[in-house]
mmCIF file of C-alpha atoms in Angstrom:
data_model
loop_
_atom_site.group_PDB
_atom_site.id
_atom_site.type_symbol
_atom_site.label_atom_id
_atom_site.label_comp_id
_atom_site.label_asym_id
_atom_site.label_seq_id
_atom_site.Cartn_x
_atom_site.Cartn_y
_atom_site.Cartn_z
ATOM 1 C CA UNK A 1 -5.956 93.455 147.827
ATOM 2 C CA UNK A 2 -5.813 89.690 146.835
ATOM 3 C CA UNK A 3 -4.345 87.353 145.070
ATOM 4 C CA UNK A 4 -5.591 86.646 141.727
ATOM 5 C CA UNK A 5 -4.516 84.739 138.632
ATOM 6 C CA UNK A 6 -4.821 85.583 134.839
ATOM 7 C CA UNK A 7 -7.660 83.053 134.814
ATOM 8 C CA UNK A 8 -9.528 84.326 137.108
ATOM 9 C CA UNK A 9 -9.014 88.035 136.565
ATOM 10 C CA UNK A 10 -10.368 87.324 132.519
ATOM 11 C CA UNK A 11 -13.420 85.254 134.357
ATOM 12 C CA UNK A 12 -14.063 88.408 136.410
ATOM 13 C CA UNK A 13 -13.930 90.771 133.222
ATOM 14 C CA UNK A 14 -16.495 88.671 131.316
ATOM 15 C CA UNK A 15 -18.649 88.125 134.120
ATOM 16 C CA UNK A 16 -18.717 92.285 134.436
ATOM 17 C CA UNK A 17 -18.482 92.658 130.872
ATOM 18 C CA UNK A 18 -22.202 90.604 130.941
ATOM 19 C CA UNK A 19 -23.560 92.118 133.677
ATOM 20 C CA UNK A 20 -22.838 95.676 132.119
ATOM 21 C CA UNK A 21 -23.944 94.765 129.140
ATOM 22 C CA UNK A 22 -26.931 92.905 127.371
ATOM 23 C CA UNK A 23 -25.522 92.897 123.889
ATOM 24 C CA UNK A 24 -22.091 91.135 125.270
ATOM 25 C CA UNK A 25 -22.517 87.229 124.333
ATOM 26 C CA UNK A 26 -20.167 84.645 125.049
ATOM 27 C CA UNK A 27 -20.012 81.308 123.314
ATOM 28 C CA UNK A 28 -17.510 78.783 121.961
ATOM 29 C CA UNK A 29 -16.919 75.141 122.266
ATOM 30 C CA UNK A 30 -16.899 73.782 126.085
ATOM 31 C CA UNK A 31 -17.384 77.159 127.398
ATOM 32 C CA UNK A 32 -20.884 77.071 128.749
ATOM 33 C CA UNK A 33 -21.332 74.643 131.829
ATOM 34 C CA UNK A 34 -18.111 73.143 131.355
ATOM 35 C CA UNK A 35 -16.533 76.993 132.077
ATOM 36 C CA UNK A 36 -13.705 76.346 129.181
ATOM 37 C CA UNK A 37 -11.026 74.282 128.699
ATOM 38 C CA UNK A 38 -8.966 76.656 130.710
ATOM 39 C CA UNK A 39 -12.243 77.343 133.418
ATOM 40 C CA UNK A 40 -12.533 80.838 132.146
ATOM 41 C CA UNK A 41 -15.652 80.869 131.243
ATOM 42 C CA UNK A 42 -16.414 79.150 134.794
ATOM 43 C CA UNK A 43 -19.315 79.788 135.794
ATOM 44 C CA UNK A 44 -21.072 82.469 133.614
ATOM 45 C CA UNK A 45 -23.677 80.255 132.157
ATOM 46 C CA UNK A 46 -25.069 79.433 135.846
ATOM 47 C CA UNK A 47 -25.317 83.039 136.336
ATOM 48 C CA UNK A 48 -26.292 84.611 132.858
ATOM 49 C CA UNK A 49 -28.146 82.151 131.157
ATOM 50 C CA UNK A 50 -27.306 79.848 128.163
ATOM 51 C CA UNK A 51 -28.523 83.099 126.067
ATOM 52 C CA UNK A 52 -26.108 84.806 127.310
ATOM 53 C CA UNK A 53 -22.835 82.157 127.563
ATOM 54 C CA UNK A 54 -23.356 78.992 125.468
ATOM 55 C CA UNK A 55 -21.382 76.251 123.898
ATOM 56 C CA UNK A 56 -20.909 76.344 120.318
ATOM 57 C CA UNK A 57 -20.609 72.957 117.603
ATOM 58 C CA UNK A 58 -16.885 72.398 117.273
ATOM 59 C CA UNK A 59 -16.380 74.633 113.889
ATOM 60 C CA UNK A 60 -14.301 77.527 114.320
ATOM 61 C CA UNK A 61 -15.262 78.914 111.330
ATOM 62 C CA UNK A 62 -18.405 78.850 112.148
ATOM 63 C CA UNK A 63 -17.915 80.247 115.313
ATOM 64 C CA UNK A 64 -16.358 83.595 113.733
ATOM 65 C CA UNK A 65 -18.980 83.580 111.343
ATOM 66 C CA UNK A 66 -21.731 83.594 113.597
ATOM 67 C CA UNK A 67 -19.860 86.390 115.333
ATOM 68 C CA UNK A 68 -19.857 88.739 112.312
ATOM 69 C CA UNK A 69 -23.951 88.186 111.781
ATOM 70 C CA UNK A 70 -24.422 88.975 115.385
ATOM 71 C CA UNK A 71 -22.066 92.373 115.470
ATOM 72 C CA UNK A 72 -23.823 93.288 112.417
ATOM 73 C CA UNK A 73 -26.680 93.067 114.685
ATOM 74 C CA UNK A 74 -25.886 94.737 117.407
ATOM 75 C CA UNK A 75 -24.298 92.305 119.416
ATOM 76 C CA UNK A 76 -20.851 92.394 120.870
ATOM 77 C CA UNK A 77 -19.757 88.777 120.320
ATOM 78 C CA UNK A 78 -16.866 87.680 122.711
ATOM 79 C CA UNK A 79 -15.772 83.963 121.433
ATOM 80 C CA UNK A 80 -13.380 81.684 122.601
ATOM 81 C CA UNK A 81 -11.009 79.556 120.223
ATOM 82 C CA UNK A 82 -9.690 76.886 122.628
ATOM 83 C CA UNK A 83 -6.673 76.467 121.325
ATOM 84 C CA UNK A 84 -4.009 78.689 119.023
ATOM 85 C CA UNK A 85 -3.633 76.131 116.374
ATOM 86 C CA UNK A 86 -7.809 75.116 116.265
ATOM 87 C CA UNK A 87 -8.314 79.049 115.238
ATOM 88 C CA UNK A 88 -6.628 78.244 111.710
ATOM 89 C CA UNK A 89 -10.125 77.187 110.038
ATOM 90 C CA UNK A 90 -11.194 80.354 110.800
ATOM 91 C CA UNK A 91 -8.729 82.138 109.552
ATOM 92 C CA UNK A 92 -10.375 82.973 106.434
ATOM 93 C CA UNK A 93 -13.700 84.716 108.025
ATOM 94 C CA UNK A 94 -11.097 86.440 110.134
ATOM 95 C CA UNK A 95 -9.183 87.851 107.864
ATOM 96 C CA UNK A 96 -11.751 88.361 104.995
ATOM 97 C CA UNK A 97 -14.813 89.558 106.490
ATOM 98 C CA UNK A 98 -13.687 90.447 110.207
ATOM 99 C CA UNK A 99 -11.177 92.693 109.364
ATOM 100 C CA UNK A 100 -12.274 94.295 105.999
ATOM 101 C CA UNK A 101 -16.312 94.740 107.218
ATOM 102 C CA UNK A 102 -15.541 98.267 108.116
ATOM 103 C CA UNK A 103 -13.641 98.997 105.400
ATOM 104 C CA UNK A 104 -15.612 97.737 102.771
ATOM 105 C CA UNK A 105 -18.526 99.641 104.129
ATOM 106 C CA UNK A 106 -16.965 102.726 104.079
ATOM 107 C CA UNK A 107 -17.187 102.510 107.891
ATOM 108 C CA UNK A 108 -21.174 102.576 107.800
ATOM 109 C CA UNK A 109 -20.282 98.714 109.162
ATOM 110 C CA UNK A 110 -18.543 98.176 112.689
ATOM 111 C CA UNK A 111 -17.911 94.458 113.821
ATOM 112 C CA UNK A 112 -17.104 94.743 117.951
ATOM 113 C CA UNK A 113 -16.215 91.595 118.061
ATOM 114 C CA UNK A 114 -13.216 89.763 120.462
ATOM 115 C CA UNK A 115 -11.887 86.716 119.451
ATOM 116 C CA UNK A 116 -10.022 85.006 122.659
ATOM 117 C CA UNK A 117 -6.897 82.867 122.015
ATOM 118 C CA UNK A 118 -5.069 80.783 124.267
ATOM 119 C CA UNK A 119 -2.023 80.784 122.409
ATOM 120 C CA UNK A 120 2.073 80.077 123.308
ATOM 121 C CA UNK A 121 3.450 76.738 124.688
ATOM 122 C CA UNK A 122 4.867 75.828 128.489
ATOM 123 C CA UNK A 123 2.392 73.667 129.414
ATOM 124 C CA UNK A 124 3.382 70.828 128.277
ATOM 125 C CA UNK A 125 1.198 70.389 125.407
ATOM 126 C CA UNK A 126 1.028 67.983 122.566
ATOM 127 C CA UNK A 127 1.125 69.839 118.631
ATOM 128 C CA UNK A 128 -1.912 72.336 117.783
ATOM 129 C CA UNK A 129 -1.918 73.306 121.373
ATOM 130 C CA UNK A 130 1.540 75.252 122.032
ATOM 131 C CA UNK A 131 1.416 77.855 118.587
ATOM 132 C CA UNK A 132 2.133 81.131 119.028
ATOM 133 C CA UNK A 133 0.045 82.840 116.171
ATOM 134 C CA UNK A 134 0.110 86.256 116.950
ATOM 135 C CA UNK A 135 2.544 87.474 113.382
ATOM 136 C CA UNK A 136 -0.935 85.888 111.187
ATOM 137 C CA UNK A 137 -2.932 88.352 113.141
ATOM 138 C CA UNK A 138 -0.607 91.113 113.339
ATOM 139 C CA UNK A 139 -0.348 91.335 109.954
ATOM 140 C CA UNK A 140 -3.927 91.681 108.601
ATOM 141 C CA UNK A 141 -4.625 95.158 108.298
ATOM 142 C CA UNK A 142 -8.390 95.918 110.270
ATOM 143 C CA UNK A 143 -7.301 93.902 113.593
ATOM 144 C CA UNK A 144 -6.508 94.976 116.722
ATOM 145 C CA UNK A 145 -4.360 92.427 118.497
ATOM 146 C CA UNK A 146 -3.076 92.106 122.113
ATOM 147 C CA UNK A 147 -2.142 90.259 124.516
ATOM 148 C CA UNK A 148 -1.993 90.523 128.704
ATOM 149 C CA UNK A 149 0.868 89.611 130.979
ATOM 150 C CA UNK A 150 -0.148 89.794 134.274
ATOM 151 C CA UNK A 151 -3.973 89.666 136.108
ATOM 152 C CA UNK A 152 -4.545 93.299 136.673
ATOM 153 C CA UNK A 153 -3.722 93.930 132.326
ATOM 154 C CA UNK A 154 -6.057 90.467 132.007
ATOM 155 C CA UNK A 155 -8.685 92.088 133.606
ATOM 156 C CA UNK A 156 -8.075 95.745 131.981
ATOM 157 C CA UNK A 157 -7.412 95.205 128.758
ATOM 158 C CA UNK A 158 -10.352 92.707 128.210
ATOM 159 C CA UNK A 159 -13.032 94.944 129.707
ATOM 160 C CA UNK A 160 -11.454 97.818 127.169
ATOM 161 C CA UNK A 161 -11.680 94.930 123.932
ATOM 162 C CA UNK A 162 -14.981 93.759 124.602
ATOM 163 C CA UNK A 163 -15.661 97.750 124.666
ATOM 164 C CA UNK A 164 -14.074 98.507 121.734
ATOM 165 C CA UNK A 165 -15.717 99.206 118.250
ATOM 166 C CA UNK A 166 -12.984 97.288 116.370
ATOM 167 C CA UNK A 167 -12.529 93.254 116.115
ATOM 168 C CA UNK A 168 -10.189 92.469 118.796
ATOM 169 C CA UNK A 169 -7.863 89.192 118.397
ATOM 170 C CA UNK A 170 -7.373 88.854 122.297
ATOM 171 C CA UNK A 171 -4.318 86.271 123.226
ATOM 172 C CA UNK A 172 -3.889 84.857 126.233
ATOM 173 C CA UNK A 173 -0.625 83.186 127.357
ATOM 174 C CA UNK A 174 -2.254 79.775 128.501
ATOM 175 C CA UNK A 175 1.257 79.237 130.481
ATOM 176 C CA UNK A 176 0.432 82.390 132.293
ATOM 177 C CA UNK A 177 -3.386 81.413 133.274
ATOM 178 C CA UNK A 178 -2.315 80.251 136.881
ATOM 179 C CA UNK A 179 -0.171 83.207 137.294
ATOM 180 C CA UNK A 180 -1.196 85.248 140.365
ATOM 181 C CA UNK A 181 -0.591 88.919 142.078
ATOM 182 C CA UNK A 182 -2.074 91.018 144.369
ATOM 183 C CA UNK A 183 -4.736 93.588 142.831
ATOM 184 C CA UNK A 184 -7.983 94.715 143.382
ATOM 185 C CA UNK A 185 -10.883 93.897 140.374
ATOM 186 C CA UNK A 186 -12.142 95.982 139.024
ATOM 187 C CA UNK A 187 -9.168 97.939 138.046
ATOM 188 C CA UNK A 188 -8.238 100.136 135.368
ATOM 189 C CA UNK A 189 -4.459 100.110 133.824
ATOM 190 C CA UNK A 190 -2.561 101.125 131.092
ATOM 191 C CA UNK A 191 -4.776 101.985 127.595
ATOM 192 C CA UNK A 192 -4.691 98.546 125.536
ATOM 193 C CA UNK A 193 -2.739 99.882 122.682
ATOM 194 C CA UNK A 194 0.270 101.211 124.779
ATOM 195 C CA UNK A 195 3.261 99.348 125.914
ATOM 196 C CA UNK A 196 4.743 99.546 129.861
ATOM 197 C CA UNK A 197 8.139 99.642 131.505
ATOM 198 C CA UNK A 198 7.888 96.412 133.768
ATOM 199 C CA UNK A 199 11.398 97.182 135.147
ATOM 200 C CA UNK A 200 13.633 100.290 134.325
ATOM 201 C CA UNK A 201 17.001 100.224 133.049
ATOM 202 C CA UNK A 202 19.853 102.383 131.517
ATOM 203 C CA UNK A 203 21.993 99.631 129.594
ATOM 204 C CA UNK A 204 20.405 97.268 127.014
ATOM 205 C CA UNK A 205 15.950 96.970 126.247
ATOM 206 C CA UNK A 206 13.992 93.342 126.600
ATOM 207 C CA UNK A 207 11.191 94.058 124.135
ATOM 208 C CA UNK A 208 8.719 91.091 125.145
ATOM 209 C CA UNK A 209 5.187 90.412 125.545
ATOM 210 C CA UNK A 210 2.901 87.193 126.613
ATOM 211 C CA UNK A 211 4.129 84.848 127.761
ATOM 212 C CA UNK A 212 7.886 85.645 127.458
ATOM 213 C CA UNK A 213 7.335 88.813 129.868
ATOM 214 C CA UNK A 214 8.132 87.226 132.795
ATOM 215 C CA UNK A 215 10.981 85.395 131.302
ATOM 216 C CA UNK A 216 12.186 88.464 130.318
ATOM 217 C CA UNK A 217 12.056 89.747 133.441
ATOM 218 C CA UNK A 218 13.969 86.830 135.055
ATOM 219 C CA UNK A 219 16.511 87.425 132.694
ATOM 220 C CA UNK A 220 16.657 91.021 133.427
ATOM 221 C CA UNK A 221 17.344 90.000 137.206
ATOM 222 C CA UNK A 222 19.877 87.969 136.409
ATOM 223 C CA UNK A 223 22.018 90.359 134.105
ATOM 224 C CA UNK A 224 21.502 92.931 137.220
ATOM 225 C CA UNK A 225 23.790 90.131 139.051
ATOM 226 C CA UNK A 226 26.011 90.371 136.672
ATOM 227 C CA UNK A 227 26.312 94.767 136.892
ATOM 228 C CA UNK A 228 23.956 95.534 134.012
ATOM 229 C CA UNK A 229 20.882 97.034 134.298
ATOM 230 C CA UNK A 230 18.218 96.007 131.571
ATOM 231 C CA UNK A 231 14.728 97.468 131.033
ATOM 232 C CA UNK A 232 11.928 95.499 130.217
ATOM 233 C CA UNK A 233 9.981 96.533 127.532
ATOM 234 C CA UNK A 234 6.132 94.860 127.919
ATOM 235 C CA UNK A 235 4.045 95.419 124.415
ATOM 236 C CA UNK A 236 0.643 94.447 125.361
ATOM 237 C CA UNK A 237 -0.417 95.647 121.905
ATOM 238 C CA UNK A 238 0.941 93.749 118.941
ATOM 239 C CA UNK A 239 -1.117 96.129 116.070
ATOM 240 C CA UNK A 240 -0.802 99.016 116.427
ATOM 241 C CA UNK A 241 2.601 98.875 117.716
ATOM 242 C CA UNK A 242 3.136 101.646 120.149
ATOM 243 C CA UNK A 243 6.497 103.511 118.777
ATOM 244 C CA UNK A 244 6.848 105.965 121.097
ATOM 245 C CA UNK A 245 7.461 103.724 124.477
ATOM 246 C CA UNK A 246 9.669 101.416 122.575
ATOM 247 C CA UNK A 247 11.963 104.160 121.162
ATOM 248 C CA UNK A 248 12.345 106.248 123.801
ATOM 249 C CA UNK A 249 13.429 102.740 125.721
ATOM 250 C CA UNK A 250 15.906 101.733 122.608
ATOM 251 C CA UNK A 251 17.348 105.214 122.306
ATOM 252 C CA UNK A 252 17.785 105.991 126.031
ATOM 253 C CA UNK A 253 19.646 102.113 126.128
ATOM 254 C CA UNK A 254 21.263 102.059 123.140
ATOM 255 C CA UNK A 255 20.739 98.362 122.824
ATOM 256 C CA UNK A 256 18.056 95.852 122.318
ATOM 257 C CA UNK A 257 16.588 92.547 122.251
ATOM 258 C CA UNK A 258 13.352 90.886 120.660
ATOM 259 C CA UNK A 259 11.999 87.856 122.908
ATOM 260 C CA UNK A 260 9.333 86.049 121.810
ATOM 261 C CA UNK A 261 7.879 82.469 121.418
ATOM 262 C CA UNK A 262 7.169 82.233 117.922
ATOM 263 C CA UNK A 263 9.704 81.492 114.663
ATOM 264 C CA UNK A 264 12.557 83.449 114.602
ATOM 265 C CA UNK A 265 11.980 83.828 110.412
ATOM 266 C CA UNK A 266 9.252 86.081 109.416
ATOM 267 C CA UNK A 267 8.360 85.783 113.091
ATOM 268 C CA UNK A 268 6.907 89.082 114.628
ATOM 269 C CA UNK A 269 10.268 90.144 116.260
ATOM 270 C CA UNK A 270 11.598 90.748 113.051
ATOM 271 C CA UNK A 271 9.426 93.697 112.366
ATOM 272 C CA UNK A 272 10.133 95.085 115.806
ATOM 273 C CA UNK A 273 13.714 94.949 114.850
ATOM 274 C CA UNK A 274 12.972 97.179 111.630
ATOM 275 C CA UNK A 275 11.084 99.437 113.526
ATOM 276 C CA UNK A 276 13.714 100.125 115.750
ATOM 277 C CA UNK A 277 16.604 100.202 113.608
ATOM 278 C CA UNK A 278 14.631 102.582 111.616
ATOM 279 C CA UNK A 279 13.957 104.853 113.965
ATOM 280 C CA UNK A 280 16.962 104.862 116.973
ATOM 281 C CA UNK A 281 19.300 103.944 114.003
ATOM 282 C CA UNK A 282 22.163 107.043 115.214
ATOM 283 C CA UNK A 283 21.140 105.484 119.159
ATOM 284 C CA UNK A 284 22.042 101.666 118.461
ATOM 285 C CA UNK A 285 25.496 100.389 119.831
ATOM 286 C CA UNK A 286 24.590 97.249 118.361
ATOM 287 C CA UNK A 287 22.393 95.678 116.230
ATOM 288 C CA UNK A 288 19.216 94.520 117.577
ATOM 289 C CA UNK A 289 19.073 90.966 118.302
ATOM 290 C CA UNK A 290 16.134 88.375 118.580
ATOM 291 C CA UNK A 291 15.798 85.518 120.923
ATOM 292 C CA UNK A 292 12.620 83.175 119.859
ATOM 293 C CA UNK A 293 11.229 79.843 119.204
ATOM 294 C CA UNK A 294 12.923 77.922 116.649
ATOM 295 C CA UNK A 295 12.132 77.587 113.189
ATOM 296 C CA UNK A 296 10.264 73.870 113.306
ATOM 297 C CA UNK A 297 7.093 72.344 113.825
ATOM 298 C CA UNK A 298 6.007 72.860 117.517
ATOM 299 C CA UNK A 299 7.812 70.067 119.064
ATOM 300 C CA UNK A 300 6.810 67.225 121.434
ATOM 301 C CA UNK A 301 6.244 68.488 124.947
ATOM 302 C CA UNK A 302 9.751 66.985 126.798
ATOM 303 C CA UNK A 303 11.392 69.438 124.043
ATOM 304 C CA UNK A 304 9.551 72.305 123.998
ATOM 305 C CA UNK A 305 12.173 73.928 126.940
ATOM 306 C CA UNK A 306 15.031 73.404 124.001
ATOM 307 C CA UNK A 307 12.427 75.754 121.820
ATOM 308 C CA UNK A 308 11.164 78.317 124.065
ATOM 309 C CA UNK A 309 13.344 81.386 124.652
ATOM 310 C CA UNK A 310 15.180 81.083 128.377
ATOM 311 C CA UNK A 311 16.782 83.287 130.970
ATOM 312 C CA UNK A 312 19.762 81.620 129.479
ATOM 313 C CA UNK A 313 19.476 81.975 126.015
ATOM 314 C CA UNK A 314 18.735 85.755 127.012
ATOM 315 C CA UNK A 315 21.666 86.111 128.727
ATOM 316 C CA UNK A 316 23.273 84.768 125.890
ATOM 317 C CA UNK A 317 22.044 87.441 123.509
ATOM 318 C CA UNK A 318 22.557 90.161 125.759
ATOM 319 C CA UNK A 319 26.494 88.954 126.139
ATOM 320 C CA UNK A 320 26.496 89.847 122.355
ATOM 321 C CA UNK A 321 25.146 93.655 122.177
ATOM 322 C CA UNK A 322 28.865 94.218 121.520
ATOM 323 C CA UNK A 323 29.834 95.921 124.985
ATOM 324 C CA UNK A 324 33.774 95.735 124.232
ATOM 325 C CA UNK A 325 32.995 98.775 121.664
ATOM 326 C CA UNK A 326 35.403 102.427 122.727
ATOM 327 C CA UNK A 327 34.076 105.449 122.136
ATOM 328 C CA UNK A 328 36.521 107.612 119.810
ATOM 329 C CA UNK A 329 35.765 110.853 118.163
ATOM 330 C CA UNK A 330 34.343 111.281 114.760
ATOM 331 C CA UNK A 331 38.050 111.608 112.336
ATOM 332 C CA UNK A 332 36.585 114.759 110.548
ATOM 333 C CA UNK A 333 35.853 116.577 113.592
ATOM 334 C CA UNK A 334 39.629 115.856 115.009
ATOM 335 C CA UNK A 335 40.743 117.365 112.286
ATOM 336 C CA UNK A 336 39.011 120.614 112.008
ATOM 337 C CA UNK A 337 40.212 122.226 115.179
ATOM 338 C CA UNK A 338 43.610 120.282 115.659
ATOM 339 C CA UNK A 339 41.784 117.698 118.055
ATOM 340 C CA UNK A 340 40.202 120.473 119.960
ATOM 341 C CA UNK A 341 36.859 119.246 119.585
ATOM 342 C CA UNK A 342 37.895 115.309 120.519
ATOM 343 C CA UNK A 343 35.870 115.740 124.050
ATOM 344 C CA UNK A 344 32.937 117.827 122.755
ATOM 345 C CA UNK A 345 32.062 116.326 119.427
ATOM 346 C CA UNK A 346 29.583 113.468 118.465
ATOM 347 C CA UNK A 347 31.309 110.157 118.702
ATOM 348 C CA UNK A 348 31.335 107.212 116.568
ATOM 349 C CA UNK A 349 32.243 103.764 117.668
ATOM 350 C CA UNK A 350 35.431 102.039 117.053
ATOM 351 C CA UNK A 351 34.793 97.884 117.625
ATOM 352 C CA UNK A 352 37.745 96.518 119.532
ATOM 353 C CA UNK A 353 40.187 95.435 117.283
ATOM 354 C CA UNK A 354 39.157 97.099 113.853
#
């Protein structure tokens, strides 16, 4: 075992990723001898080739676009964006040709293409470098979009994009980059498209991914302090949204709350919350609650802690999930047996002071 952070771990998958493969290319701007912004790419033009790893002009759009001619090809394209906020002009070949190629072939057309994104703030960052863009993504039918927490899912869950047959909108927590753990590369976790328990618990769920995962986490220490145990929920995959581990979480708990970095309004917590009212509706003891970024402009960088979602602020929300609720029994099943039925029957909540 040794210690490795996100960074490295996503070098290590490309690197393999090239090695394993002659069709993989990786391009972008800076990311040839420079190695990236970020120094993922470090490297991997001394080793491959600038065929193989190159720099690109600084055109986003054109750097998607290039992408789509060379999947059509045969190539499996992996490009870098830089920045969250710089991916915007090339939002249009993203959403209207990446996503819809298959479709609008009748699937005779498969683009394989991964589309890395440093996204979320924490580092101290100026505006266009701190957006969390993951709800644009999300929400365009055609994409697959994730995004790793920890070195060992960096590693994982890139090897198994860059392998996929469908466009991949890859986001990496930039705040998270220097984050290390001990695992041995290559290694092999959890498929992309399912979520993980990071930490079990019986009394309220921390739905989080990215870069709020190990906030979430802290938080969830913190409330164990205080005598309640909280499970935290880690996505991974933002679309598809894996149901099944998030409901069986919600309904086991009985409470919930949505953490994430982005705008609370329209932001991507708000369809989690539908999701799981939806479907642990008869579960919930309260409603579910969201903890985000605020809904401005990214703000300078000595605010940004004000925006981003804290163990505090999670604490905060969790304090609400309405734990002064009793437990009565339902009024119509009292009164079909005399009250016989008051310890046996399903129960309905009576809020303290109603």
């Amino acid at each position: 075992m040794a210690e490795v952070s996100l960074g490295r771990a996503l070098n290590r998958a490309l690197r393999d990723a090239l090695a394993a493969d002659p069709d993989v290319l990786v391009y972008g701007e800076d990311v040839g001898p420079l190695g990236g912004v970020f120094r993922v790419t470090d490297g991997l033009t001394a080793e491959f080739g600038e065929d193989r790893c190159f720099d690109s002009p600084l055109a986003e759009s054109g750097i998607v676009g290039t992408a789509v001619g060379m999947a059509m090809y045969g190539h499996r394209p992996v490009v870098e964006m830089q920045f969250d906020a710089f991916a915007y002009p090339a939002f249009q070949q993203v959403v209207s040709h990446v996503a819809k190629m298959r479709n609008r072939t009748r699937g005779r057309v498969a683009l394989p293409i991964v589309i890395r994104v440093p996204y979320g703030g924490g580092i101290g960052a100026v505006e266009h470098h701190g957006d969390s863009s993951e709800t644009y993504y999300a929400h365009t039918p055609g994409l697959r979009v994730v995004t790793p927490a920890t070195p060992a899912d960096g590693y994982s869950m890139l090897r198994e994009a860059i392998a996929c047959p469908d466009p991949v909108v890859f986001l990496e927590p930039k705040r998270r980059y220097w984050a290390t753990e001990d695992v041995e590369l290559p290694v092999r976790t959890a498929p992309m498209d399912q979520a993980v328990v990071r930490r079990p618990g019986r009394d309220a769920t921390l739905i989080a991914y990215g870069p709020t995962v190990d906030t979430a986490l802290l938080a969830a220490e913190a409330a164990a302090e205080e005598g309640r145990e909280v499970e935290v929920v880690d996505l991974r995959s933002l679309a598809p949204f894996d149901d099944a581990t998030v409901t069986a979480s919600v309904r086991r708990t009985g409470r919930a709350v949505v953490v994430h970095e982005a705008s609370a309004f329209a932001g991507y917590g708000a369809e989690v919350a539908a999701r799981v009212t939806e479907r642990c509706f008869h579960y919930l003891e309260a409603p579910v609650l969201r903890v985000a970024g605020l809904d401005i402009p990214y703000p300078p960088p000595r605010l940004e802690e004000y925006h981003l979602p804290s163990v505090d602020r999670i604490l905060a929300a969790i304090d609400r999930l309405q734990w002064e609720a009793a437990w009565v029994p339902r009024p119509e099943a009292a009164r079909s047996d005399g009250g016989a039925a008051a310890d046996t029957g399903p129960a309905h909540r009576l809020e303290v002071g109603a």
